XYZ file of C-alpha atoms in Angstrom:
748
model
C 14.938 -30.871 -15.884
C 15.621 -32.405 -19.286
C 15.633 -36.207 -19.338
C 18.865 -37.848 -20.566
C 16.818 -40.386 -22.495
C 13.482 -40.731 -24.274
C 10.619 -41.845 -22.091
C 8.752 -45.004 -23.098
C 5.152 -45.054 -24.191
C 2.645 -45.434 -21.369
C 1.377 -48.972 -20.768
C -1.911 -49.593 -22.572
C -3.933 -50.233 -19.408
C -2.839 -46.941 -17.920
C -3.470 -45.028 -21.118
C -7.015 -46.384 -21.071
C -7.387 -45.280 -17.459
C -6.154 -41.833 -18.406
C -8.801 -41.576 -21.128
C -11.709 -42.453 -18.841
C -14.127 -39.602 -18.306
C -14.609 -40.590 -14.669
C -10.976 -39.970 -13.641
C -10.770 -38.657 -10.081
C -9.938 -35.073 -11.024
C -10.153 -34.058 -7.383
C -6.611 -35.393 -7.061
C -5.349 -32.459 -9.102
C -6.074 -29.887 -6.458
C -7.477 -29.986 -2.958
C -8.504 -27.725 -0.104
C -4.957 -28.201 1.156
C -1.902 -28.883 -1.000
C -1.205 -32.122 0.876
C -2.429 -34.460 3.603
C 0.966 -34.871 5.281
C 2.203 -33.411 8.565
C 3.186 -29.778 9.066
C 6.316 -28.473 7.372
C 6.299 -25.088 9.099
C 9.654 -25.715 10.813
C 11.357 -27.650 8.016
C 14.761 -26.621 6.665
C 15.026 -26.504 2.868
C 18.245 -26.943 0.893
C 17.871 -26.604 -2.890
C 20.113 -26.380 -5.926
C 18.413 -26.235 -9.319
C 16.114 -29.274 -9.626
C 17.409 -31.170 -6.570
C 16.153 -30.311 -3.097
C 16.309 -31.699 0.426
C 13.821 -30.981 3.223
C 14.700 -31.949 6.806
C 13.717 -31.414 10.411
C 15.642 -28.795 12.320
C 17.816 -31.532 13.853
C 18.790 -32.621 10.334
C 16.854 -35.868 10.461
C 14.156 -37.203 8.158
C 11.949 -39.461 10.317
C 11.848 -43.130 9.396
C 8.169 -43.305 10.376
C 4.975 -41.264 10.021
C 3.440 -39.465 7.060
C 5.592 -36.475 6.225
C 6.872 -34.576 3.213
C 10.526 -34.444 4.252
C 13.296 -36.042 2.211
C 15.475 -35.790 -0.887
C 13.675 -35.027 -4.181
C 14.563 -34.993 -7.860
C 12.377 -35.056 -10.971
C 9.182 -35.338 -8.912
C 10.443 -38.418 -7.080
C 11.332 -38.645 -3.391
C 14.632 -40.527 -3.338
C 14.976 -40.454 0.455
C 11.984 -40.714 2.792
C 13.929 -41.572 5.953
C 17.388 -40.527 7.150
C 18.244 -40.615 10.841
C 21.393 -40.156 12.896
C 21.649 -41.686 16.353
C 24.382 -41.563 19.015
C 24.549 -44.768 21.037
C 20.970 -45.422 19.984
C 19.679 -41.976 20.980
C 18.676 -38.896 19.001
C 21.120 -35.994 19.252
C 19.849 -32.694 20.658
C 19.201 -29.860 18.202
C 20.929 -26.504 18.770
C 20.513 -24.598 15.506
C 19.792 -24.987 11.803
C 20.405 -22.672 8.862
C 20.149 -22.791 5.093
C 20.889 -19.146 4.363
C 23.137 -20.076 1.431
C 20.292 -21.907 -0.255
C 22.187 -24.961 -1.493
C 23.986 -25.535 1.833
C 22.399 -26.448 5.145
C 24.199 -26.379 8.478
C 22.739 -28.262 11.454
C 24.365 -27.877 14.859
C 23.718 -30.641 17.404
C 25.002 -31.967 20.679
C 24.829 -35.259 22.529
C 22.357 -36.590 25.082
C 23.754 -38.436 28.113
C 25.453 -41.581 26.840
C 26.026 -44.677 28.987
C 28.423 -47.121 27.328
C 28.220 -50.905 27.862
C 31.525 -50.796 29.776
C 30.050 -48.318 32.270
C 31.749 -45.218 30.876
C 29.527 -42.148 30.714
C 29.542 -39.198 28.341
C 27.558 -36.433 29.963
C 25.188 -34.445 27.810
C 26.550 -31.499 25.844
C 30.146 -32.699 25.894
C 30.174 -33.348 22.160
C 29.562 -30.820 19.410
C 28.219 -32.045 16.074
C 28.163 -30.014 12.873
C 26.174 -31.648 10.097
C 26.885 -29.870 6.838
C 24.654 -30.772 3.849
C 25.280 -29.578 0.319
C 23.003 -30.245 -2.651
C 25.131 -30.950 -5.713
C 22.989 -30.533 -8.838
C 25.700 -31.695 -11.227
C 26.014 -35.297 -10.014
C 23.126 -35.006 -8.681
C 23.589 -35.810 -4.983
C 23.236 -34.789 -1.380
C 26.765 -34.379 0.044
C 27.015 -34.715 3.820
C 29.861 -34.020 6.219
C 29.508 -34.856 9.911
C 32.111 -33.316 12.202
C 32.222 -34.429 15.866
C 34.180 -32.399 18.427
C 35.192 -33.500 21.899
C 34.920 -30.571 24.282
C 36.362 -32.488 27.235
C 39.928 -33.105 28.414
C 39.549 -36.885 28.266
C 39.255 -39.408 25.466
C 35.710 -40.251 24.315
C 34.375 -43.247 22.429
C 30.810 -43.945 21.268
C 28.896 -45.469 18.374
C 26.774 -43.699 15.794
C 24.328 -45.084 13.264
C 23.025 -43.674 10.004
C 19.838 -45.211 8.612
C 18.652 -44.264 5.134
C 15.453 -45.437 3.484
C 13.699 -44.878 0.190
C 10.402 -45.943 -1.362
C 10.944 -43.842 -4.521
C 7.467 -42.318 -4.241
C 6.107 -40.009 -6.872
C 5.443 -36.540 -5.455
C 1.688 -37.029 -5.814
C 1.936 -40.159 -3.662
C 3.928 -38.250 -1.039
C 1.194 -35.631 -0.943
C -1.329 -38.380 -0.225
C -3.265 -37.733 -3.417
C -2.674 -41.021 -5.260
C -1.538 -44.617 -4.530
C 1.990 -45.112 -3.296
C 3.656 -47.198 -5.967
C 3.222 -48.633 -9.472
C 6.622 -50.223 -10.123
C 8.916 -52.656 -8.307
C 10.967 -51.737 -5.240
C 14.116 -53.876 -4.867
C 15.667 -54.948 -1.545
C 18.689 -52.902 -0.426
C 22.134 -54.242 -1.222
C 25.623 -53.526 0.137
C 28.870 -53.474 -1.811
C 31.663 -52.689 0.652
C 31.028 -49.207 1.991
C 28.316 -48.550 -0.608
C 24.562 -49.022 -0.035
C 22.341 -49.264 -3.099
C 18.570 -48.794 -3.176
C 16.656 -49.073 -6.453
C 13.214 -49.048 -8.022
C 12.000 -50.144 -11.453
C 9.371 -47.602 -12.441
C 6.309 -48.497 -14.463
C 7.488 -45.853 -16.920
C 10.595 -47.884 -17.777
C 12.893 -45.668 -15.747
C 15.172 -47.300 -13.165
C 15.623 -44.937 -10.239
C 18.401 -45.639 -7.775
C 20.064 -44.103 -4.754
C 23.633 -45.087 -3.977
C 24.965 -44.090 -0.577
C 28.755 -43.766 -0.653
C 30.362 -43.837 2.803
C 33.907 -42.515 2.727
C 34.933 -44.905 5.473
C 33.909 -48.525 5.915
C 31.175 -49.082 8.519
C 31.918 -51.203 11.570
C 28.607 -52.982 11.031
C 25.872 -53.031 8.393
C 22.328 -54.265 8.854
C 19.373 -53.500 6.595
C 19.930 -49.918 5.495
C 21.778 -48.947 8.675
C 25.517 -48.265 8.854
C 27.200 -48.211 12.270
C 30.483 -46.418 12.981
C 32.695 -46.140 16.047
C 33.815 -42.632 16.903
C 37.015 -42.269 18.937
C 38.304 -38.833 19.900
C 41.171 -37.825 22.116
C 40.978 -34.843 24.481
C 39.701 -31.857 22.496
C 39.739 -34.195 19.515
C 37.832 -34.180 16.236
C 36.301 -36.882 14.035
C 34.943 -36.447 10.500
C 32.596 -38.663 8.501
C 31.752 -37.947 4.849
C 29.073 -39.544 2.741
C 27.210 -38.846 -0.475
C 23.682 -39.843 -1.468
C 23.905 -40.107 -5.254
C 20.779 -40.070 -7.431
C 20.723 -42.197 -10.575
C 18.202 -42.513 -13.408
C 18.413 -44.775 -16.431
C 16.377 -47.039 -18.671
C 18.645 -50.050 -18.382
C 19.589 -49.910 -14.705
C 23.289 -49.778 -15.568
C 23.997 -46.112 -14.982
C 26.396 -45.579 -12.088
C 27.593 -42.184 -10.968
C 31.184 -41.705 -9.973
C 32.046 -41.841 -6.304
C 32.158 -38.215 -5.154
C 35.437 -36.945 -3.750
C 34.989 -35.344 -0.305
C 38.027 -33.185 -0.991
C 36.054 -31.112 -3.495
C 33.346 -30.082 -1.017
C 35.007 -26.795 -0.085
C 35.448 -25.868 -3.728
C 31.831 -26.757 -4.481
C 30.586 -24.632 -1.619
C 32.754 -21.723 -2.738
C 31.374 -22.033 -6.283
C 27.818 -22.003 -4.971
C 28.472 -18.887 -2.914
C 30.049 -17.173 -5.944
C 26.961 -18.014 -7.987
C 24.717 -16.602 -5.279
C 26.757 -13.415 -5.052
C 26.671 -13.069 -8.828
C 22.877 -13.370 -8.685
C 22.688 -10.744 -5.944
C 24.952 -8.388 -7.916
C 22.712 -8.754 -10.962
C 19.613 -7.787 -8.978
C 18.767 -4.098 -8.590
C 20.313 -3.100 -5.270
C 18.080 -1.770 -2.486
C 19.803 0.114 0.310
C 18.115 1.840 3.232
C 21.165 2.474 5.386
C 21.085 -0.803 7.220
C 17.400 -0.743 8.141
C 15.409 -3.911 8.645
C 13.986 -3.438 5.142
C 17.414 -4.326 3.739
C 17.281 -7.632 5.574
C 13.813 -8.494 4.274
C 14.749 -7.614 0.710
C 17.894 -9.721 0.866
C 15.907 -12.666 2.221
C 13.416 -12.236 -0.618
C 16.118 -12.169 -3.284
C 17.953 -15.127 -1.782
C 14.691 -17.058 -1.594
C 14.121 -16.417 -5.271
C 17.694 -17.475 -6.024
C 16.915 -20.811 -4.362
C 13.733 -21.184 -6.438
C 15.474 -20.323 -9.688
C 15.357 -23.415 -11.899
C 16.211 -24.356 -15.472
C 14.339 -26.163 -18.213
C 15.219 -26.289 -21.916
C 18.070 -23.795 -21.348
C 15.647 -21.219 -19.946
C 15.467 -19.893 -16.379
C 12.237 -19.583 -14.425
C 11.089 -19.402 -10.826
C 9.728 -22.701 -9.529
C 6.543 -22.107 -7.581
C 7.569 -23.403 -4.141
C 9.278 -26.059 -2.021
C 8.452 -28.883 -1.541
C 5.205 -29.425 -3.444
C 5.620 -27.190 -6.462
C 9.251 -27.288 -7.564
C 8.294 -27.127 -11.206
C 7.155 -24.771 -13.927
C 3.786 -23.245 -12.991
C 2.101 -20.948 -15.462
C 0.374 -18.571 -13.067
C 2.960 -18.608 -10.291
C 6.011 -18.321 -12.518
C 4.423 -15.466 -14.502
C 3.390 -13.429 -11.454
C 6.777 -13.891 -9.774
C 8.560 -12.800 -12.945
C 6.309 -9.698 -12.958
C 7.139 -8.954 -9.316
C 10.844 -9.031 -10.225
C 10.735 -6.893 -13.398
C 12.256 -3.890 -11.619
C 15.030 -6.045 -10.180
C 15.862 -8.774 -12.699
C 13.886 -8.429 -15.971
C 15.766 -11.242 -17.713
C 13.857 -13.994 -15.897
C 10.570 -12.678 -17.312
C 11.782 -13.040 -20.894
C 13.036 -16.572 -20.333
C 9.821 -17.568 -18.544
C 7.725 -16.271 -21.427
C 9.832 -18.060 -24.022
C 9.611 -21.293 -22.061
C 5.838 -21.117 -21.603
C 5.407 -20.339 -25.290
C 7.134 -23.623 -26.124
C 4.452 -25.505 -24.188
C 1.469 -23.482 -25.438
C -1.539 -25.689 -26.129
C -2.014 -26.998 -29.673
C -5.024 -29.340 -29.448
C -8.276 -29.946 -27.621
C -7.446 -32.603 -25.023
C -10.012 -32.847 -22.189
C -7.741 -35.097 -20.078
C -5.046 -32.438 -19.831
C -7.566 -29.568 -20.168
C -5.510 -28.467 -23.164
C -6.891 -26.167 -25.853
C -5.169 -24.402 -28.751
C -3.457 -21.241 -27.523
C -3.815 -21.987 -23.808
C -0.851 -21.506 -21.452
C -0.003 -24.384 -19.150
C -0.795 -24.616 -15.471
C 1.702 -27.218 -14.234
C 4.388 -29.457 -15.704
C 5.477 -32.747 -14.109
C 8.120 -35.293 -15.121
C 7.697 -38.073 -12.541
C 6.512 -41.650 -12.944
C 2.820 -40.870 -12.604
C 3.001 -38.203 -15.293
C 5.056 -40.451 -17.580
C 2.525 -43.306 -17.471
C -0.549 -41.115 -17.772
C -1.970 -41.531 -14.278
C -1.940 -37.738 -13.931
C -2.335 -35.328 -16.863
C 0.560 -33.017 -15.979
C 2.604 -33.466 -19.169
C 1.783 -30.570 -19.012
C -1.600 -29.918 -17.415
C -3.513 -26.847 -18.616
C -6.166 -26.626 -15.879
C -6.070 -22.884 -15.319
C -8.113 -19.983 -16.631
C -5.698 -17.174 -15.793
C -2.236 -18.167 -17.056
C -3.078 -17.161 -20.644
C -4.055 -13.517 -19.940
C -1.182 -13.239 -17.439
C 1.165 -14.422 -20.183
C -0.020 -11.550 -22.388
C 0.109 -9.039 -19.525
C 3.723 -9.943 -18.778
C 4.754 -9.602 -22.420
C 3.380 -6.054 -22.443
C 4.904 -5.089 -19.078
C 8.270 -6.569 -20.015
C 8.220 -4.415 -23.150
C 7.465 -1.323 -21.034
C 10.550 -1.986 -18.896
C 12.886 -2.928 -21.759
C 11.607 -0.566 -24.444
C 11.913 -3.319 -27.015
C 9.552 -5.203 -29.345
C 12.099 -7.975 -29.858
C 10.363 -10.451 -27.551
C 6.904 -9.484 -28.791
C 7.972 -10.051 -32.384
C 9.559 -13.402 -31.494
C 6.358 -14.528 -29.757
C 3.854 -12.825 -32.089
C 2.339 -16.132 -33.232
C 1.948 -17.236 -29.613
C 0.334 -13.886 -28.748
C -2.260 -14.288 -31.485
C -3.014 -17.845 -30.412
C -3.437 -16.723 -26.795
C -5.848 -13.953 -27.852
C -7.770 -16.460 -29.941
C -8.028 -18.828 -26.957
C -9.470 -16.055 -24.791
C -12.136 -15.274 -27.375
C -13.007 -18.821 -28.471
C -12.438 -21.132 -25.522
C -12.374 -18.845 -22.520
C -15.833 -17.345 -23.043
C -18.075 -19.866 -21.281
C -20.791 -17.347 -20.425
C -21.378 -15.986 -23.912
C -20.857 -12.499 -22.451
C -17.189 -12.156 -23.293
C -16.070 -13.190 -19.815
C -13.190 -15.572 -19.236
C -14.781 -18.467 -17.379
C -14.219 -22.130 -16.657
C -16.214 -25.281 -16.133
C -15.225 -28.416 -14.285
C -14.941 -31.682 -16.182
C -14.972 -33.653 -12.934
C -18.117 -35.591 -11.997
C -17.360 -35.901 -8.312
C -16.523 -32.348 -7.319
C -15.865 -28.846 -8.566
C -12.302 -28.058 -9.557
C -11.440 -24.359 -9.522
C -9.044 -22.906 -12.059
C -8.134 -19.487 -10.713
C -5.402 -18.800 -8.184
C -7.820 -19.891 -5.462
C -7.845 -23.385 -6.889
C -8.947 -25.463 -3.901
C -12.243 -27.252 -4.357
C -14.097 -25.193 -1.714
C -12.659 -21.758 -2.552
C -15.428 -20.195 -4.669
C -18.499 -19.904 -2.492
C -21.876 -18.191 -2.211
C -23.158 -16.119 0.686
C -25.011 -19.144 2.094
C -21.766 -21.125 2.181
C -22.605 -23.328 -0.811
C -20.214 -23.823 -3.710
C -20.600 -21.620 -6.762
C -21.878 -23.455 -9.832
C -20.003 -23.487 -13.148
C -19.388 -21.929 -15.504
C -17.495 -19.572 -13.191
C -16.094 -16.202 -14.231
C -13.742 -14.926 -11.519
C -13.622 -11.213 -10.855
C -9.830 -10.864 -11.034
C -9.552 -12.914 -14.236
C -11.732 -10.383 -16.070
C -9.246 -7.747 -14.963
C -6.390 -9.836 -16.314
C -8.198 -10.184 -19.644
C -8.794 -6.419 -19.789
C -5.167 -5.539 -19.002
C -3.888 -8.204 -21.412
C -5.859 -6.782 -24.310
C -4.918 -3.181 -23.554
C -1.252 -4.077 -23.210
C -1.109 -6.136 -26.395
C -3.038 -3.438 -28.289
C -0.300 -0.981 -27.424
C 2.371 -3.336 -28.740
C 0.383 -4.039 -31.912
C 0.195 -0.327 -32.572
C 3.930 0.117 -32.022
C 4.532 -2.815 -34.338
C 2.705 -1.116 -37.203
C -0.736 -2.725 -36.964
C -3.054 0.097 -35.780
C -6.266 -1.485 -37.094
C -5.708 -4.727 -35.206
C -4.713 -2.683 -32.155
C -7.943 -0.712 -32.226
C -10.063 -3.864 -32.539
C -8.400 -5.350 -29.463
C -8.813 -2.050 -27.569
C -12.515 -1.960 -28.363
C -12.858 -5.473 -26.981
C -11.159 -4.330 -23.769
C -13.405 -1.278 -23.461
C -16.562 -3.349 -23.965
C -15.345 -5.837 -21.355
C -14.806 -3.010 -18.874
C -18.319 -1.674 -19.400
C -19.933 -5.093 -18.918
C -17.740 -5.853 -15.918
C -18.734 -2.739 -13.990
C -22.391 -3.514 -14.646
C -22.464 -7.239 -13.933
C -19.918 -7.767 -11.137
C -20.821 -4.773 -8.981
C -22.807 -5.394 -5.776
C -24.282 -2.034 -4.847
C -25.724 -3.266 -1.566
C -22.339 -4.578 -0.410
C -20.150 -1.822 -1.828
C -17.815 -4.273 -3.528
C -17.396 -6.438 -6.607
C -18.613 -10.050 -6.452
C -16.108 -12.873 -6.152
C -17.406 -14.360 -9.422
C -20.319 -14.822 -11.762
C -21.631 -18.368 -11.896
C -24.271 -20.301 -13.844
C -27.009 -18.068 -15.299
C -24.919 -15.008 -14.508
C -25.688 -15.100 -10.783
C -23.021 -13.485 -8.600
C -21.074 -15.352 -5.928
C -22.046 -12.508 -3.622
C -19.354 -12.704 -0.933
C -16.697 -10.247 0.180
C -13.316 -11.634 -0.853
C -9.827 -10.415 -1.682
C -10.200 -11.175 -5.404
C -11.599 -7.748 -6.368
C -8.364 -6.210 -5.080
C -6.479 -7.988 -7.848
C -9.007 -6.691 -10.381
C -8.211 -3.135 -9.216
C -4.539 -3.754 -10.042
C -5.494 -4.066 -13.712
C -7.487 -0.834 -13.904
C -10.783 -2.418 -14.995
C -12.824 -0.857 -12.181
C -14.703 2.436 -12.362
C -13.119 4.955 -10.000
C -16.082 5.334 -7.653
C -16.551 1.582 -7.387
C -12.818 1.047 -6.869
C -12.758 3.454 -3.948
C -15.709 1.767 -2.262
C -14.141 -1.654 -2.875
C -10.880 -0.599 -1.241
C -12.771 0.722 1.745
C -14.501 -2.648 2.034
C -11.251 -4.621 1.721
C -9.617 -2.584 4.463
C -12.501 -3.011 6.932
C -11.867 -5.039 10.078
C -13.532 -8.195 8.795
C -11.166 -8.267 5.801
C -7.916 -6.681 7.022
C -6.522 -8.862 9.810
C -3.828 -6.384 10.846
C -1.231 -8.518 9.058
C -2.898 -8.401 5.648
C -6.136 -8.680 3.689
C -7.909 -11.995 4.225
C -8.984 -14.127 1.296
C -12.565 -14.107 2.625
C -14.402 -11.856 5.049
C -14.676 -13.099 8.618
C -18.389 -12.259 8.379
C -19.039 -14.755 5.581
C -20.606 -18.110 6.439
C -17.803 -20.036 4.720
C -15.049 -18.154 6.570
C -12.304 -20.297 8.050
C -9.050 -18.603 9.144
C -7.245 -21.909 8.606
C -8.975 -22.705 5.305
C -6.551 -22.638 2.388
C -8.498 -19.919 0.532
C -11.370 -19.210 2.949
C -9.894 -16.614 5.276
C -6.122 -16.979 5.226
C -3.691 -14.203 4.260
C -1.545 -14.618 1.148
C 1.421 -12.217 0.795
C 1.386 -12.198 -3.018
C -2.357 -11.440 -3.037
C -1.755 -8.499 -0.725
C 1.098 -7.156 -2.843
C -1.244 -7.058 -5.848
C -4.067 -5.501 -3.816
C -1.651 -2.772 -2.675
C -0.860 -2.046 -6.329
C -4.612 -1.699 -6.916
C -4.860 0.748 -4.024
C -2.083 2.856 -5.510
C -3.647 2.822 -8.979
C -6.797 4.440 -7.563
C -5.015 6.931 -5.299
C -5.514 5.139 -1.962
C -1.893 5.493 -0.887
C -2.574 5.179 2.831
C -4.193 1.791 2.348
C -1.228 0.561 0.308
C 1.031 1.614 3.169
C -1.160 -0.248 5.686
C -0.802 -3.438 3.671
C 2.951 -2.960 3.392
C 3.327 -2.416 7.132
C 1.155 -5.416 7.972
C 3.232 -7.802 5.849
C 6.492 -6.168 6.899
C 5.672 -6.728 10.569
C 4.451 -10.253 9.884
C 7.674 -11.243 8.119
C 9.749 -10.774 11.256
C 7.697 -13.377 13.092
C 8.482 -16.119 10.576
C 11.670 -18.128 10.619
C 14.573 -16.430 8.797
C 12.197 -13.482 8.309
C 10.869 -15.084 5.154
C 7.212 -14.691 4.244
C 5.583 -18.079 3.637
C 3.148 -18.930 0.868
C 0.186 -18.328 3.194
C -0.558 -17.830 6.873
C -3.697 -18.040 8.953
C -6.262 -15.256 9.042
C -6.523 -14.776 12.801
C -6.729 -11.093 13.730
C -3.767 -9.136 15.046
C -5.904 -7.748 17.844
C -6.401 -11.283 19.213
C -2.990 -12.787 18.473
C 0.377 -11.143 19.027
C 1.965 -13.029 16.146
C 0.784 -14.268 12.749
C -0.099 -17.968 12.874
C 1.644 -20.462 10.575
C -0.357 -22.332 7.986
C 0.895 -25.864 8.667
C 1.840 -27.063 5.173
C 2.683 -23.772 3.463
C 5.531 -23.844 0.962
C 8.721 -22.045 1.975
C 10.450 -20.645 0.177
C 7.600 -19.907 -2.182
C 8.045 -17.830 -5.312
C 5.332 -15.205 -5.304
C 5.564 -14.878 -1.511
C 9.297 -14.172 -1.894
C 8.437 -11.632 -4.597
C 5.810 -9.879 -2.472
C 8.086 -7.460 -0.586
C 10.091 -6.454 -3.689
C 6.846 -5.813 -5.597
C 5.372 -3.874 -2.668
C 8.448 -1.645 -2.627
C 8.199 -1.035 -6.381
C 4.560 -0.102 -5.815
C 5.286 2.325 -2.970
C 8.081 4.033 -4.876
C 5.702 4.590 -7.782
C 7.951 3.263 -10.544
C 6.208 3.479 -13.939
C 8.575 2.614 -16.797
C 8.280 3.782 -20.392
C 11.235 2.103 -22.040
C 10.048 3.052 -25.521
C 10.030 6.735 -24.582
C 13.325 6.401 -22.655
C 11.481 7.668 -19.634
C 10.858 6.641 -16.036
C 7.881 8.172 -14.293
C 7.939 8.115 -10.478
C 4.345 8.667 -9.435
C 3.587 9.905 -5.895
C 6.625 8.194 -4.311
C 6.108 6.892 -0.781
C 8.419 5.549 1.888
C 7.375 3.317 4.780
C 6.803 5.238 8.004
C 9.966 3.864 9.616
C 12.217 4.937 6.730
C 13.547 8.408 5.851
C 15.695 7.518 2.859
C 16.348 4.724 0.400
C 18.526 4.111 -2.638
C 18.001 1.977 -5.722
C 21.105 1.145 -7.707
C 21.317 -0.362 -11.196
C 17.618 0.043 -11.956
C 17.268 -0.842 -15.641
C 14.815 0.894 -17.965
C 15.336 0.331 -21.673
C 19.055 0.489 -22.396
C 19.755 2.756 -19.410
C 20.680 2.040 -15.803
C 19.997 4.564 -13.062
C 20.792 5.018 -9.368
C 18.028 6.839 -7.457
C 17.955 8.384 -3.991
C 14.590 8.752 -2.216
C 14.496 11.148 0.768
C 11.550 12.003 3.000
C 11.021 15.753 3.368
C 8.447 18.308 4.465
C 6.829 18.238 1.015
C 6.799 14.473 0.684
C 9.424 12.164 -0.778
C 12.116 13.853 -2.865
C 13.899 11.900 -5.603
C 17.424 12.546 -6.904
C 19.231 10.897 -9.794
C 22.586 9.887 -8.334
C 24.013 8.180 -11.400
C 22.785 7.561 -14.929
C 24.270 5.314 -17.593
C 22.496 5.736 -20.885
C 19.607 7.926 -21.976
C 16.687 8.180 -19.567
C 14.355 11.007 -18.565
C 13.352 10.623 -14.910
C 10.113 12.460 -14.127
C 8.722 12.751 -10.594
C 4.970 13.317 -10.346
C 3.952 14.391 -6.861
C 0.217 14.373 -7.427
C -2.305 16.580 -5.685
């Protein structure tokens, strides 16, 4: 995502606007991620930082408010792209983007009546529309292949219309005005169409459409071609939509050669296979679990992105294809057992952006880990604070948690030592800036005058509520964030001790122990048998039943008796929909099964809750969560869990209901099934001790055996075989490279 040139300073008027205390902070996050139409059926094609989102017929509508199109660097370069046959829309047959960077759309013709009276009956023509995202140029490479399935010659016209308004992503989402710069009229040069925009940030953005054959006619942004095919004939049309960015408007990309498409596609498939080979292999003898795991890993391959020579998982397509502190950290954690290298690179990258000053506009403070980074026009001119934006309370403790867990898997202090200064600054932020209650709790306040902005993972404006349905009042200390803080301090204390600083380690441990004691006193709701969603102003609890306490259990902060009662409450009918644990109880006044955080089901949330169940010995409940999400996945397209789905109960609805604008693929949703499997298998690494503990291993009810191959702990790699038997799940070491003691703990 690196810019090939230095960005100009923001115009003075916009800098002044950015400094105003009455900025409309509600544009940073909303009850929904966008105001545009549903994307539930969209097809996503992505390669690194370039991605294309289309309807299932391959088209991007020329009208209406939608989020479809071609994106790069937080700008939508194409907001309309339609194919017509003799003025009519082709009929959709199938669409697939299983390869990630390649989409294949299969179409056929409607009934065509030519001006000369000739008729082409419907379904006599086959159309394959192959789209490849080329991140090197960058460009969208299209190949249209028409096939005549009749025994007579066929002739008809086709048109391709392409439009662009060069909107910033925040404008596409309907959160801010459409445009700040100057949009130029389209121009034609032979078979080349050029669209361009002079951004207010001094960047000229352009899209050049290269047609590999000269159009019969050109009008506006429409190219018309005549297709002639003999009996059983074939016709091919290639084009490339090339993205250009410069500060002088002179940059022109080379005309892509259609002959290299096959080689490009082969290279992309080799890269995908290399990624799959590098991931710990899961094999369950061809069961449906294999399919779900492969879809998860391929989804994460699509979301893999690069910035400053480091790899991370972008949060989700289309709205969050960028570095997100919380999302990228949790996804890296979910993948530690499968691909630990991404965690290290994510941590190094986030450390580079760690806060250094107190900047209210960006919510930056020394030691704080970023929330979201943007590189589009609105960020560059200071209309939005995402350069980066630090408006999160949980990314900093999650950063520390991941450092400690990564060390447990790798058995190395190398990363900890490299980031030691960043670790100390993060700890200092938690103690100095995070404590808004004066009770040692990590809490946040809103700096917005017009509405409350939430800074936990439930970051929509109406997410943190009281029992009467009103909004909680800041400062707000979320229940799960206290768990993160506790686990972060315990984990870092262990690394400090290993690194030869036992006194500092003990001080940090004492802080964690004191936090745990206060937490179990102040957050517990005895009358409701569960922890409160949050503490708010004056220490009053937001006394609703929510999924958040389940994430606190994951960290181990809860007393055992309270944890068991909390799990029982989370798995009650008003919370467990049959597909997963709802974000808010259906008995609460604020419950809304279609509300972004007010009753929906989030796969990543459930994967963490299941880990909390396992920590406190509630194995059956962890299995229920696994089975609910497993069953749900098969009802979604390509069997890929979305970011979120509606909270309607399984007893009322035979299928889980789509949330209309959910991201897919989405990083921590793609990581949910892999993390759930790690949790069920009971993998507990001790890389420093060259040991792998397997604690109370479980297999899903439909599975009798499973193998993990190339599981890395420390410097060793191990293949494990799990087999269901009369005495539970038996584990065998099939192959071991390196030194590793595998210990199976069956439990009572």
